[in-house]
Coordinates of C-alpha atoms and ligand atoms in Angstrom, one line a residue:
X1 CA 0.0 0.0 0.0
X2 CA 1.3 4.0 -1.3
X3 CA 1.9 5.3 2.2
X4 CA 0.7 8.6 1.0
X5 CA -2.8 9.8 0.7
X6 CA -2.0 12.3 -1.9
X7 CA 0.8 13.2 -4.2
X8 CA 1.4 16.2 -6.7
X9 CA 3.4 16.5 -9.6
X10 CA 4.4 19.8 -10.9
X11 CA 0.3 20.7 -10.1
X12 CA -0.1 24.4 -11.6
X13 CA -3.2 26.3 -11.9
X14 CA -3.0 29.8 -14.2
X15 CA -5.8 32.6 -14.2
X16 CA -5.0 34.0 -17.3
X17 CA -1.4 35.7 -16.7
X18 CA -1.6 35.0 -12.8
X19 CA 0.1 32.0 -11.7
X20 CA -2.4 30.8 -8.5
X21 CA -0.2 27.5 -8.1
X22 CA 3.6 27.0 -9.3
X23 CA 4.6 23.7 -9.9
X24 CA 3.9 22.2 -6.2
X25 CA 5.2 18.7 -5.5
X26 CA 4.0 17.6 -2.4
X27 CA 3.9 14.0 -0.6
X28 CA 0.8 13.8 1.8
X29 CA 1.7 11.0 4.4
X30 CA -1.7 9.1 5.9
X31 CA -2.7 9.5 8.7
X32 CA -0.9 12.7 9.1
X33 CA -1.8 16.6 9.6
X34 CA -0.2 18.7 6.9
X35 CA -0.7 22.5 6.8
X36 CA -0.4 24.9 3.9
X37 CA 0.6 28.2 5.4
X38 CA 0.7 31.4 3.2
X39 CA -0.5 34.9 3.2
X40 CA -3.5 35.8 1.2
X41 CA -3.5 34.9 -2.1
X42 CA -0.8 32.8 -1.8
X43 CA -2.5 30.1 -3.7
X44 CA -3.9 27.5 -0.8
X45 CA -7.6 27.7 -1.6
X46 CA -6.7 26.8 -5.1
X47 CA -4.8 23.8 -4.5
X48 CA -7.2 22.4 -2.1
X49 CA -10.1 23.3 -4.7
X50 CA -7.3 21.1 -7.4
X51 CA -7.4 18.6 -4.6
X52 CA -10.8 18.4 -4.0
X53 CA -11.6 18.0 -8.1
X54 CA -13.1 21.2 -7.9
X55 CA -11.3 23.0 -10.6
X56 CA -8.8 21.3 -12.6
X57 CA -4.9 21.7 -13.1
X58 CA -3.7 23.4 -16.2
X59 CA -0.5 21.8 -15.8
X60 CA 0.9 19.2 -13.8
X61 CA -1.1 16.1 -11.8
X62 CA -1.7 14.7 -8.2
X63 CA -3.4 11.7 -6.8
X64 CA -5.8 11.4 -4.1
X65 CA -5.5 8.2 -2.3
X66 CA -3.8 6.6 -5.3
X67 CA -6.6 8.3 -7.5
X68 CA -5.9 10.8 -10.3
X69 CA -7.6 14.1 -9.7
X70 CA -8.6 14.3 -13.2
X71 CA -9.4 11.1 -14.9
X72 CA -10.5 9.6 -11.8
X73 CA -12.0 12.3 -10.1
X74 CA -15.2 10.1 -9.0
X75 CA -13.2 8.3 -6.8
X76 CA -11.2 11.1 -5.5
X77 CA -14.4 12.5 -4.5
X78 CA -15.6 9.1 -2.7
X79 CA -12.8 9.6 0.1
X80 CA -12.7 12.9 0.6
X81 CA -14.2 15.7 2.7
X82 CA -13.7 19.4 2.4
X83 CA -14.9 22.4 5.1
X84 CA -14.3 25.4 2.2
X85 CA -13.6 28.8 3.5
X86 CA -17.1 29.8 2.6
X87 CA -20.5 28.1 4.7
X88 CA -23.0 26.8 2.4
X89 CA -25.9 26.2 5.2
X90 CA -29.6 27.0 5.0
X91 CA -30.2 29.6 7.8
X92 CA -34.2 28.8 8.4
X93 CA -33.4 25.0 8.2
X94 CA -32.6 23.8 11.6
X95 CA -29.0 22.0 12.5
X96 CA -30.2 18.7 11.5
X97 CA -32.4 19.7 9.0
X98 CA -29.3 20.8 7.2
X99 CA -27.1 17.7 7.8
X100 CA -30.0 15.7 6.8
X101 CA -30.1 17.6 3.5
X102 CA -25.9 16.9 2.4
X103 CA -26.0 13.6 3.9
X104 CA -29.1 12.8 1.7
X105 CA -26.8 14.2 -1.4
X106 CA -24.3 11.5 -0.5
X107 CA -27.0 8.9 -0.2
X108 CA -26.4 7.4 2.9
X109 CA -28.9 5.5 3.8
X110 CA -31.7 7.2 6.7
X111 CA -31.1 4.8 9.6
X112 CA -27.0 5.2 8.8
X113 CA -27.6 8.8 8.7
X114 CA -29.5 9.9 11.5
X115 CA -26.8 7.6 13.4
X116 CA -24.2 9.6 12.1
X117 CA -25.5 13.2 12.6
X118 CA -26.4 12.3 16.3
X119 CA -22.6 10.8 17.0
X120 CA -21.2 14.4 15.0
X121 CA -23.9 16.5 17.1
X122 CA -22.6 15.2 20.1
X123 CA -18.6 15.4 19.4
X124 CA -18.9 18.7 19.2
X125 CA -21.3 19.5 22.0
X126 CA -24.0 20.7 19.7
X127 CA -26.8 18.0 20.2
X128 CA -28.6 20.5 22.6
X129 CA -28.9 22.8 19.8
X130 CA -30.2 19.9 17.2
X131 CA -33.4 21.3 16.7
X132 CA -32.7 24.9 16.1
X133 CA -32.7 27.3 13.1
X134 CA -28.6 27.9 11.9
X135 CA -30.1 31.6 11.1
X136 CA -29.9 31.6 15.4
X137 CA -26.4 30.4 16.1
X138 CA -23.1 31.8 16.3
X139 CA -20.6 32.1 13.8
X140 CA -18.5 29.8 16.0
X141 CA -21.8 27.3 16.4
X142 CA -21.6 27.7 12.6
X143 CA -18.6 26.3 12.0
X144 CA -18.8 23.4 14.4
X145 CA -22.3 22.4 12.2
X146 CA -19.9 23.2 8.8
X147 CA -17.4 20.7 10.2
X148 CA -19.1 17.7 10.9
X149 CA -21.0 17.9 8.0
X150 CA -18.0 17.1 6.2
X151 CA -17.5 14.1 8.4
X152 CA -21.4 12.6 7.2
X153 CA -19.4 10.4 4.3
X154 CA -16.8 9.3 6.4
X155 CA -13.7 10.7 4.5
X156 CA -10.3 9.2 4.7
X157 CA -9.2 12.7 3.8
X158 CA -10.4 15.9 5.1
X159 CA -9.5 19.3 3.6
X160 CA -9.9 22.1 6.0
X161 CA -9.8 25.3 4.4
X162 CA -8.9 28.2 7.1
X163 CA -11.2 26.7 9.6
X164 CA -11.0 29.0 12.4
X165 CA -11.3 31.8 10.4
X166 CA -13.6 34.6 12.4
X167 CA -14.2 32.8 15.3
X168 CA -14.5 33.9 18.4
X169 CA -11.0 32.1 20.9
X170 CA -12.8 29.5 22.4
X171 CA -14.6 28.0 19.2
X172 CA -11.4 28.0 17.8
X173 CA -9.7 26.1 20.7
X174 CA -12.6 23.5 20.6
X175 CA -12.6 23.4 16.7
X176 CA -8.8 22.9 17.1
X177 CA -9.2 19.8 19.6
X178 CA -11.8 18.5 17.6
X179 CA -9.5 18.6 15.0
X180 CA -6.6 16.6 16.8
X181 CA -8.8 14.1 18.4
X182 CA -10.2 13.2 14.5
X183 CA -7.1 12.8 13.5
X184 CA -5.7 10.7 16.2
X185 CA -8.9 8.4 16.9
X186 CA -9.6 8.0 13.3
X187 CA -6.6 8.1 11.9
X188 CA -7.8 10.6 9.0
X189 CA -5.8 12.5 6.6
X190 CA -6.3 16.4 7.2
X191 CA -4.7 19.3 5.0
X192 CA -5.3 22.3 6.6
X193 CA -4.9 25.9 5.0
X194 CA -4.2 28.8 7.8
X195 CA -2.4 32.2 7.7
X196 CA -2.2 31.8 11.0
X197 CA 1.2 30.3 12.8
X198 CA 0.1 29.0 15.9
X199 CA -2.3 27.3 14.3
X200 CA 0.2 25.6 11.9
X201 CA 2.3 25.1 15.3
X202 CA -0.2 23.6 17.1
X203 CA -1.9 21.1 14.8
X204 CA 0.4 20.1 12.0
X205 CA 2.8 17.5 11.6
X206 CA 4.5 19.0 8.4
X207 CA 3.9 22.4 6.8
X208 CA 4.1 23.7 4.1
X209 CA 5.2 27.2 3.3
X210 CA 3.4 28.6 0.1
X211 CA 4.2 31.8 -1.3
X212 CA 2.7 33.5 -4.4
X213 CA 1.9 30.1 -5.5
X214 CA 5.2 27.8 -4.9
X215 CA 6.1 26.1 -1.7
X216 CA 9.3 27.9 -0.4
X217 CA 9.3 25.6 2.5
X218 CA 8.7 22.4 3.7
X219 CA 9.3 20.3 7.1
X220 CA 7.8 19.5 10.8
X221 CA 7.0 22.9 12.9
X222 CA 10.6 22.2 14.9
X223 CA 12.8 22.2 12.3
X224 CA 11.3 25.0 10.0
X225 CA 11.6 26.9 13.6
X226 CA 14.6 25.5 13.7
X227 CA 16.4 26.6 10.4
X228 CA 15.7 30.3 11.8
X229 CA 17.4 29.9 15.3
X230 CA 20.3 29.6 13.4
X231 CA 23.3 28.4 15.4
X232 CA 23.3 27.2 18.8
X233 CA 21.3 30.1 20.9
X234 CA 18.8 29.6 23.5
X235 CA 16.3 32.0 24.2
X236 CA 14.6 32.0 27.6
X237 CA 11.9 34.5 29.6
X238 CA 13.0 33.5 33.3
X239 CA 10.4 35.3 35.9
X240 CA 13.0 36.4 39.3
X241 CA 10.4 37.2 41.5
X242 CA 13.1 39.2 43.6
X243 CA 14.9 40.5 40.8
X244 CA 17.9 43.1 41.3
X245 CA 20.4 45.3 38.8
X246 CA 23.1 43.8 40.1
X247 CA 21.4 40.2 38.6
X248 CA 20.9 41.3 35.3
X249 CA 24.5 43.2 35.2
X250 CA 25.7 39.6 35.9
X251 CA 23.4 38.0 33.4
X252 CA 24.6 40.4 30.6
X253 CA 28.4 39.6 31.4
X254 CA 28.0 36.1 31.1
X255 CA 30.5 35.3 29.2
X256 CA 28.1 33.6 26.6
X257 CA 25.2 36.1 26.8
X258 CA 24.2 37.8 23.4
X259 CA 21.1 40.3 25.0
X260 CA 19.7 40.6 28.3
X261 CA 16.5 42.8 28.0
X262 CA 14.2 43.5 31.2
X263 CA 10.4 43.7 30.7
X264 CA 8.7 44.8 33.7
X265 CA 10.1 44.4 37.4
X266 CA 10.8 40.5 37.1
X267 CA 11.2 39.5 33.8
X268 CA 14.1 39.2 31.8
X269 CA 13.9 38.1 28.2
X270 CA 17.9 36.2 27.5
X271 CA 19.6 35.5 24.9
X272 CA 22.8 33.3 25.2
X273 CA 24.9 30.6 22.9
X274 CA 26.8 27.5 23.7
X275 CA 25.5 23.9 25.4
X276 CA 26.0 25.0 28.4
X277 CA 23.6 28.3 28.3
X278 CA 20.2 27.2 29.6
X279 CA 22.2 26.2 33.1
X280 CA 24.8 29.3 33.2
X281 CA 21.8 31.4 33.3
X282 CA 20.0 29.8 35.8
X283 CA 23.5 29.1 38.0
X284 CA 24.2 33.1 37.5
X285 CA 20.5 33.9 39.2
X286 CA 20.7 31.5 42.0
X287 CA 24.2 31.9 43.2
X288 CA 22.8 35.8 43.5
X289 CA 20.2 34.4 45.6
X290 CA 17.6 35.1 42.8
X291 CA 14.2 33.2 43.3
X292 CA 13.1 31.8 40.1
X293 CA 9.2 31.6 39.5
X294 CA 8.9 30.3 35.9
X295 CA 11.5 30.2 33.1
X296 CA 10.4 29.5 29.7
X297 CA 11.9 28.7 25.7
X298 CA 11.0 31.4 23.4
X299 CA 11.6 29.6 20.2
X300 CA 11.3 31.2 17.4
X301 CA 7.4 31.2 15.8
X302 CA 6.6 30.1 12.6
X303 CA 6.2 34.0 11.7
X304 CA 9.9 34.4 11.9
X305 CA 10.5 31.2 9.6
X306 CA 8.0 33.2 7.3
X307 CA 9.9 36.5 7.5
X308 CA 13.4 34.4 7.0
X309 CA 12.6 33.0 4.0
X310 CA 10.4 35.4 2.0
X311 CA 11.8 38.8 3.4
X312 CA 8.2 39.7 4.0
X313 CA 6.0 40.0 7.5
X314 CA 3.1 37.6 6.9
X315 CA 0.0 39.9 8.3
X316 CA -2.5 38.4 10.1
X317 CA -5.3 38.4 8.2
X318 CA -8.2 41.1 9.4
X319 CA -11.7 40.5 7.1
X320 CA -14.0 38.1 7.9
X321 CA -14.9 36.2 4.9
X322 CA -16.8 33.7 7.0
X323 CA -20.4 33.6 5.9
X324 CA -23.9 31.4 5.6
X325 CA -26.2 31.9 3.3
X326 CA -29.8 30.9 2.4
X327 CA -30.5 28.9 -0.6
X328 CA -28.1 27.8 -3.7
X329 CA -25.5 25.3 -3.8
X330 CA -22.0 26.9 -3.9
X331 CA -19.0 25.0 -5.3
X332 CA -18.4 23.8 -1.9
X333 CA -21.4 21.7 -1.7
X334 CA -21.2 19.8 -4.6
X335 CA -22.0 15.8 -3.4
X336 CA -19.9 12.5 -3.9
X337 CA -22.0 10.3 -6.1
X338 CA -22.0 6.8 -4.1
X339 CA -23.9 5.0 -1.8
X340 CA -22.7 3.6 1.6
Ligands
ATP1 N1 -11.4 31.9 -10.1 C1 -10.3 32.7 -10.2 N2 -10.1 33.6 -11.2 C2 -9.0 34.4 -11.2 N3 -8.1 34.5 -10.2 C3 -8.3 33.7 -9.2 C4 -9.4 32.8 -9.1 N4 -9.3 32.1 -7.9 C5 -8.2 32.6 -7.3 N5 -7.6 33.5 -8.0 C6 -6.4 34.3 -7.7 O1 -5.4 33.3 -7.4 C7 -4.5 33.7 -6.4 C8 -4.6 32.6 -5.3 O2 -5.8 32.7 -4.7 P1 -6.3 31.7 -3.5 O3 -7.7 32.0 -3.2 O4 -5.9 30.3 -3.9 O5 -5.3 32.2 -2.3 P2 -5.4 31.8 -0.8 O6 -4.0 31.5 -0.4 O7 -6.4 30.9 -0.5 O8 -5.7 33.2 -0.1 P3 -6.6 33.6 1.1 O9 -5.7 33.5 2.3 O10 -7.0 35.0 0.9 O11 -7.8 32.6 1.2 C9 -5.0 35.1 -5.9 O12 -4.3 36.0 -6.6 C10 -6.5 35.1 -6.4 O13 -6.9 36.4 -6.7
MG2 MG1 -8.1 30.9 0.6

């Protein structure tokens, strides 16, 4: 069996003169959590729409669980699930009126289906809600409906496109562990699309960095963070609840120190090379008698990686393009043809 759920080849996708995807090659492992990070208009949304056999390639190829995205696009479509940046839910339909509705698109049988949406309601704490309008809830409530009704066929491979887009911190946390615990109970395939680093960080086991349409990067979250530390320096913020000048003159003439910088009465923010630096700072404080509360890494986010290898700031992004509307089928709601 092809350990990987999906491979491209040189996939490419042109508007016109605009290149919206360069010549990606990519390897998908199963079972794993890979994250395309870029800026807007980097080109994400369009891979996963090539992905999903929503538009088609103008150049170049990929397979989908051993499928071509083209000629076999049928079957592509059989294992796969995609939450798009856009909703498509009914607002005056109630939560399982809607899931009803796309699971009936998929023809999965009633018993099978009313199964399914009650098991989904309840893994995301919605079931108390089952018999309400959408037009009522929240935009994070929203999204936690959009979710699992991409989970009502089952996929093997789930495409989430900027999923916690616009929501409020706590949907986004719960939308976040509902996305870990998917992947490690079921063992699906996710490719996830952010802008935003922590999420990357948090959630993926590989990203990769796209850029104006190519991947510039391409590695686990620690080593991408990893190629920007750049030598051997350790960064800490140590808390000395009984901090005194004379503690930070010593930190900064550590022999090995590179920048000591205070923040506030008890925090120092440290900078030091060598093997040895993590304990030479903590040594310098205590023989001083300095009480230590909390000392913490500051790696280096995936924002720097971003900065180091494009020479740009990647801004977070600001508009909400998050939104439900009543009636028409969108792109995004196009149904598998199969039976289960
Ligand atoms: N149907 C289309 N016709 C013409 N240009 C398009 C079309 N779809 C996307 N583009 C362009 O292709 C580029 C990549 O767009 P895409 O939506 O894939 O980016 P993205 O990384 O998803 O961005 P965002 O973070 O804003 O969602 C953009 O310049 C966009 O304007
Ligand atoms: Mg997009």
């Amino acid at each position: 069996m092809d350990e990987n759920a999906i491979v491209t080849k040189d996939l490419t996708k042109r508007f016109k003169d605009l290149v919206a995807v360069d010549h990606v090659n990519i390897n998908v492992k199963k079972g794993e959590i890979f994250g395309l990070l870029g800026p807007n208009g980097a080109g994400k949304t369009t891979m996963i729409r090539m992905l999903c056999t929503l538009t088609y390639p103008t150049e170049g190829t990929a397979t989908v669980g051993g499928y071509d995205i083209v000629k076999e696009d049928g079957k592509v479509r059989e294992l796969i699930g995609l939450v798009s940046e856009k909703m498509i839910m009914y607002d005056r339909l109630t939560a399982y009126e809607n899931l009803k509705l796309f699971g009936k698109l998929y023809n999965i049988p009633k018993a099978t289906l009313d199964e399914r949406i009650n098991h989904l309601l309840k893994l995301v704490h919605m079931e108390k809600w089952t018999k309400s309008q959408i037009g009522t809830f929240s935009t994070g409530m929203k999204q936690r409906i959009n979710v699992i009704r991409a989970l009502l066929n089952v996929p093997e491979i789930l495409y989430l496109d900027e999923p916690t887009l616009g929501l409020d911190p706590q949907s986004t946390s719960e939308i976040r562990e509902f996305i870990k615990k998917l992947n490690e109970e079921n063992d699906t395939t996710i490719i996830l699309t952010t802008h935003q680093m922590l999420e990357a960080d948090m959630l993926c086991d590989r990203v990769g960095i796209i850029d104006k349409g190519k991947i510039v990067a391409l590695d686990t979250p620690a080593n991408l963070k990893r190629m920007v530390a750049g030598g051997n320096v350790t960064s800490v913020d140590v808390n000395v609840t009984n901090l005194t000048p004379e503690m930070t003159a010593a930190l900064k003439d550590m022999r090995n120190s590179i920048s000591v910088v205070q923040e506030g009465e008890s925090h120092l923010l440290i900078r030091a090379s060598g093997d040895d630096a993590f304990d030479d700072i903590v040594d310098t404080i205590r023989q001083r008698n300095g009480k230590i509360a909390s000392i913490k890494s500051l790696e280096p986010s995936l924002e720097d990686v971003f900065l180091h290898i494009t020479g740009k700031e990647m801004r977070a992004e600001v508009t909400k393009k998050v939104k439900t509307y009543d009636g028409g089928h969108g792109p995004g709601s196009r149904p598998a043809r199969r039976g289960r």
